[in-house]
Amino acid sequence: MASRGGKAAHYSCVRLAWDRPANTIVKDVRPGTGSGYLHPAEDRFCGIRELARLQSFPHEFDWGDGTYKQIHARIGNSVP
């Protein structure tokens, strides 16, 4: 947490690395930050399928109908 103008500022974007374990995936999606996890080699946020793979779900796993935020919460609430 950093302070800017007397107000607390939280930075939730994390660049993943190929050679280090990923940070914990939380259920909350912060506005304007996508998943909060940046792809290790590309300048973009990780997608739902990539986050699900980090949690050990097979690529074919069906998350059912739901918004990005709802599916992200399901992934964040799961135990890898």
Tab-separated table of N, CA and C in Angstrom:
chain	number	residue	atom	x	y	z
A	1	MET	N	0.849	-1.173	0.000
A	1	MET	CA	0.000	0.000	0.000
A	1	MET	C	0.892	1.232	0.000
A	2	ALA	N	0.570	2.191	-0.809
A	2	ALA	CA	1.317	3.435	-0.885
A	2	ALA	C	0.377	4.595	-0.615
A	3	SER	N	0.943	5.682	-0.251
A	3	SER	CA	0.126	6.857	0.042
A	3	SER	C	0.331	7.893	-1.047
A	4	ARG	N	-0.758	8.480	-1.482
A	4	ARG	CA	-0.681	9.498	-2.519
A	4	ARG	C	-1.705	10.572	-2.183
A	5	GLY	N	-1.252	11.754	-1.903
A	5	GLY	CA	-2.168	12.845	-1.595
A	5	GLY	C	-2.933	12.618	-0.299
A	6	GLY	N	-2.345	11.877	0.625
A	6	GLY	CA	-3.009	11.644	1.901
A	6	GLY	C	-4.007	10.510	1.889
A	7	LYS	N	-4.235	9.899	0.729
A	7	LYS	CA	-5.177	8.781	0.629
A	7	LYS	C	-4.410	7.493	0.353
A	8	ALA	N	-4.891	6.423	0.914
A	8	ALA	CA	-4.256	5.128	0.665
A	8	ALA	C	-4.501	4.701	-0.769
A	9	ALA	N	-3.487	4.156	-1.405
A	9	ALA	CA	-3.609	3.648	-2.770
A	9	ALA	C	-3.199	2.185	-2.775
A	10	HIS	N	-4.027	1.330	-3.317
A	10	HIS	CA	-3.735	-0.096	-3.377
A	10	HIS	C	-3.437	-0.476	-4.820
A	11	TYR	N	-2.346	-1.181	-5.038
A	11	TYR	CA	-1.966	-1.629	-6.367
A	11	TYR	C	-2.150	-3.135	-6.426
A	12	SER	N	-3.028	-3.570	-7.295
A	12	SER	CA	-3.350	-4.991	-7.314
A	12	SER	C	-2.894	-5.703	-8.584
A	13	CYS	N	-2.125	-5.043	-9.427
A	13	CYS	CA	-1.623	-5.698	-10.631
A	13	CYS	C	-0.304	-6.379	-10.318
A	14	VAL	N	-0.210	-7.636	-10.689
A	14	VAL	CA	0.990	-8.429	-10.441
A	14	VAL	C	1.385	-9.111	-11.741
A	15	ARG	N	2.652	-8.944	-12.141
A	15	ARG	CA	3.134	-9.663	-13.323
A	15	ARG	C	3.595	-11.041	-12.882
A	16	LEU	N	3.018	-12.061	-13.492
A	16	LEU	CA	3.408	-13.435	-13.186
A	16	LEU	C	4.758	-13.728	-13.834
A	17	ALA	N	5.452	-14.715	-13.328
A	17	ALA	CA	6.757	-15.105	-13.872
A	17	ALA	C	6.741	-16.590	-14.183
A	18	TRP	N	7.439	-16.973	-15.243
A	18	TRP	CA	7.493	-18.375	-15.645
A	18	TRP	C	8.201	-19.228	-14.605
A	19	ASP	N	9.177	-18.656	-13.905
A	19	ASP	CA	10.021	-19.443	-13.001
A	19	ASP	C	9.713	-19.244	-11.521
A	20	ARG	N	8.578	-18.640	-11.193
A	20	ARG	CA	8.190	-18.447	-9.791
A	20	ARG	C	6.729	-18.835	-9.615
A	21	PRO	N	6.349	-19.269	-8.419
A	21	PRO	CA	4.935	-19.580	-8.164
A	21	PRO	C	4.073	-18.323	-8.299
A	22	ALA	N	2.850	-18.510	-8.725
A	22	ALA	CA	1.921	-17.388	-8.857
A	22	ALA	C	1.399	-16.966	-7.484
A	23	ASN	N	1.035	-15.706	-7.381
A	23	ASN	CA	0.405	-15.218	-6.164
A	23	ASN	C	-0.976	-15.854	-6.022
A	24	THR	N	-1.538	-15.744	-4.853
A	24	THR	CA	-2.877	-16.266	-4.608
A	24	THR	C	-3.889	-15.536	-5.483
A	25	ILE	N	-4.775	-16.282	-6.112
A	25	ILE	CA	-5.838	-15.685	-6.912
A	25	ILE	C	-7.006	-15.405	-5.977
A	26	VAL	N	-7.380	-14.157	-5.883
A	26	VAL	CA	-8.478	-13.769	-5.003
A	26	VAL	C	-9.762	-13.681	-5.801
A	27	LYS	N	-10.892	-13.717	-5.103
A	27	LYS	CA	-12.176	-13.747	-5.804
A	27	LYS	C	-12.602	-12.394	-6.337
A	28	ASP	N	-12.092	-11.316	-5.757
A	28	ASP	CA	-12.529	-9.979	-6.160
A	28	ASP	C	-11.794	-9.490	-7.395
A	29	VAL	N	-12.543	-8.881	-8.299
A	29	VAL	CA	-11.972	-8.242	-9.473
A	29	VAL	C	-11.997	-6.750	-9.196
A	30	ARG	N	-10.856	-6.126	-9.232
A	30	ARG	CA	-10.780	-4.684	-8.984
A	30	ARG	C	-11.158	-3.932	-10.252
A	31	PRO	N	-11.952	-2.881	-10.128
A	31	PRO	CA	-12.328	-2.100	-11.311
A	31	PRO	C	-11.100	-1.564	-12.046
A	32	GLY	N	-11.085	-1.739	-13.344
A	32	GLY	CA	-10.003	-1.232	-14.171
A	32	GLY	C	-8.744	-2.071	-14.170
A	33	THR	N	-8.716	-3.194	-13.445
A	33	THR	CA	-7.495	-4.001	-13.398
A	33	THR	C	-7.672	-5.372	-14.012
A	34	GLY	N	-8.814	-5.660	-14.624
A	34	GLY	CA	-9.009	-6.994	-15.179
A	34	GLY	C	-8.870	-8.022	-14.086
A	35	SER	N	-8.058	-9.009	-14.331
A	35	SER	CA	-7.853	-10.047	-13.326
A	35	SER	C	-6.877	-9.594	-12.249
A	36	GLY	N	-6.077	-8.576	-12.537
A	36	GLY	CA	-5.042	-8.153	-11.612
A	36	GLY	C	-3.742	-8.895	-11.822
A	37	TYR	N	-3.734	-9.901	-12.708
A	37	TYR	CA	-2.550	-10.700	-12.976
A	37	TYR	C	-2.125	-10.481	-14.421
A	38	LEU	N	-0.928	-9.946	-14.586
A	38	LEU	CA	-0.408	-9.686	-15.918
A	38	LEU	C	0.316	-10.910	-16.446
A	39	HIS	N	0.141	-11.187	-17.722
A	39	HIS	CA	0.799	-12.312	-18.387
A	39	HIS	C	2.312	-12.147	-18.248
A	40	PRO	N	3.041	-13.246	-18.047
A	40	PRO	CA	4.489	-13.129	-17.840
A	40	PRO	C	5.275	-12.607	-19.044
A	41	ALA	N	4.788	-12.822	-20.254
A	41	ALA	CA	5.555	-12.424	-21.435
A	41	ALA	C	4.859	-11.376	-22.299
A	42	GLU	N	3.562	-11.205	-22.139
A	42	GLU	CA	2.812	-10.279	-22.974
A	42	GLU	C	2.234	-9.152	-22.119
A	43	ASP	N	2.020	-7.997	-22.723
A	43	ASP	CA	1.459	-6.864	-21.997
A	43	ASP	C	-0.065	-6.924	-22.028
A	44	ARG	N	-0.599	-7.837	-21.198
A	44	ARG	CA	-2.051	-8.003	-21.095
A	44	ARG	C	-2.371	-8.737	-19.799
A	45	PHE	N	-3.632	-8.641	-19.390
A	45	PHE	CA	-4.082	-9.381	-18.222
A	45	PHE	C	-4.310	-10.837	-18.600
A	46	CYS	N	-4.158	-11.736	-17.643
A	46	CYS	CA	-4.453	-13.146	-17.866
A	46	CYS	C	-5.957	-13.331	-17.987
A	47	GLY	N	-6.362	-14.224	-18.847
A	47	GLY	CA	-7.768	-14.523	-19.037
A	47	GLY	C	-8.262	-15.570	-18.051
A	48	ILE	N	-9.556	-15.825	-18.109
A	48	ILE	CA	-10.197	-16.793	-17.217
A	48	ILE	C	-9.563	-18.173	-17.350
A	49	ARG	N	-9.346	-18.635	-18.567
A	49	ARG	CA	-8.765	-19.970	-18.771
A	49	ARG	C	-7.361	-20.057	-18.180
A	50	GLU	N	-6.577	-19.005	-18.331
A	50	GLU	CA	-5.222	-19.014	-17.779
A	50	GLU	C	-5.254	-19.026	-16.249
A	51	LEU	N	-6.147	-18.257	-15.659
A	51	LEU	CA	-6.272	-18.255	-14.200
A	51	LEU	C	-6.751	-19.609	-13.695
A	52	ALA	N	-7.675	-20.222	-14.432
A	52	ALA	CA	-8.171	-21.543	-14.036
A	52	ALA	C	-7.054	-22.581	-14.087
A	53	ARG	N	-6.169	-22.482	-15.078
A	53	ARG	CA	-5.036	-23.424	-15.173
A	53	ARG	C	-4.105	-23.243	-13.980
A	54	LEU	N	-3.921	-21.998	-13.519
A	54	LEU	CA	-3.097	-21.761	-12.328
A	54	LEU	C	-3.692	-22.451	-11.101
A	55	GLN	N	-5.006	-22.605	-11.086
A	55	GLN	CA	-5.688	-23.266	-9.978
A	55	GLN	C	-5.837	-24.765	-10.223
A	56	SER	N	-5.168	-25.288	-11.225
A	56	SER	CA	-5.125	-26.722	-11.544
A	56	SER	C	-6.387	-27.270	-12.203
A	57	PHE	N	-7.216	-26.431	-12.757
A	57	PHE	CA	-8.379	-26.898	-13.501
A	57	PHE	C	-7.953	-27.271	-14.914
A	58	PRO	N	-8.508	-28.339	-15.477
A	58	PRO	CA	-8.184	-28.674	-16.869
A	58	PRO	C	-8.748	-27.610	-17.812
A	59	HIS	N	-8.109	-27.468	-18.954
A	59	HIS	CA	-8.532	-26.435	-19.914
A	59	HIS	C	-9.996	-26.618	-20.342
A	60	GLU	N	-10.463	-27.842	-20.368
A	60	GLU	CA	-11.823	-28.127	-20.846
A	60	GLU	C	-12.897	-27.886	-19.780
A	61	PHE	N	-12.520	-27.532	-18.563
A	61	PHE	CA	-13.499	-27.376	-17.489
A	61	PHE	C	-14.559	-26.358	-17.885
A	62	ASP	N	-15.839	-26.704	-17.675
A	62	ASP	CA	-16.965	-25.839	-18.040
A	62	ASP	C	-17.380	-25.014	-16.822
A	63	TRP	N	-17.224	-23.712	-16.931
A	63	TRP	CA	-17.587	-22.814	-15.830
A	63	TRP	C	-19.050	-22.423	-15.869
A	64	GLY	N	-19.771	-22.888	-16.846
A	64	GLY	CA	-21.190	-22.563	-16.949
A	64	GLY	C	-21.394	-21.124	-17.380
A	65	ASP	N	-22.631	-20.707	-17.314
A	65	ASP	CA	-22.956	-19.335	-17.675
A	65	ASP	C	-22.597	-18.420	-16.515
A	66	GLY	N	-22.209	-17.249	-16.831
A	66	GLY	CA	-21.876	-16.274	-15.804
A	66	GLY	C	-21.051	-15.145	-16.392
A	67	THR	N	-20.999	-14.054	-15.684
A	67	THR	CA	-20.196	-12.922	-16.121
A	67	THR	C	-18.728	-13.199	-15.809
A	68	TYR	N	-17.866	-12.394	-16.359
A	68	TYR	CA	-16.434	-12.512	-16.075
A	68	TYR	C	-16.207	-12.439	-14.568
A	69	LYS	N	-16.867	-11.505	-13.921
A	69	LYS	CA	-16.705	-11.306	-12.477
A	69	LYS	C	-17.161	-12.536	-11.686
A	70	GLN	N	-18.267	-13.149	-12.079
A	70	GLN	CA	-18.773	-14.336	-11.386
A	70	GLN	C	-17.831	-15.527	-11.559
A	71	ILE	N	-17.338	-15.738	-12.769
A	71	ILE	CA	-16.432	-16.858	-13.023
A	71	ILE	C	-15.105	-16.622	-12.313
A	72	HIS	N	-14.622	-15.390	-12.326
A	72	HIS	CA	-13.387	-15.059	-11.617
A	72	HIS	C	-13.550	-15.351	-10.122
A	73	ALA	N	-14.704	-15.049	-9.555
A	73	ALA	CA	-14.963	-15.330	-8.133
A	73	ALA	C	-14.965	-16.830	-7.869
A	74	ARG	N	-15.513	-17.616	-8.794
A	74	ARG	CA	-15.501	-19.075	-8.635
A	74	ARG	C	-14.071	-19.610	-8.621
A	75	ILE	N	-13.240	-19.086	-9.500
A	75	ILE	CA	-11.842	-19.508	-9.550
A	75	ILE	C	-11.134	-19.079	-8.265
A	76	GLY	N	-11.356	-17.844	-7.842
A	76	GLY	CA	-10.714	-17.347	-6.630
A	76	GLY	C	-11.159	-18.065	-5.368
A	77	ASN	N	-12.381	-18.580	-5.359
A	77	ASN	CA	-12.896	-19.303	-4.196
A	77	ASN	C	-12.485	-20.776	-4.182
A	78	SER	N	-11.928	-21.253	-5.292
A	78	SER	CA	-11.547	-22.669	-5.374
A	78	SER	C	-10.225	-22.925	-4.666
A	79	VAL	N	-9.998	-24.171	-4.336
A	79	VAL	CA	-8.746	-24.584	-3.698
A	79	VAL	C	-7.913	-25.324	-4.734
A	80	PRO	N	-6.688	-24.849	-5.016
A	80	PRO	CA	-5.880	-25.516	-6.042
A	80	PRO	C	-5.423	-26.894	-5.623
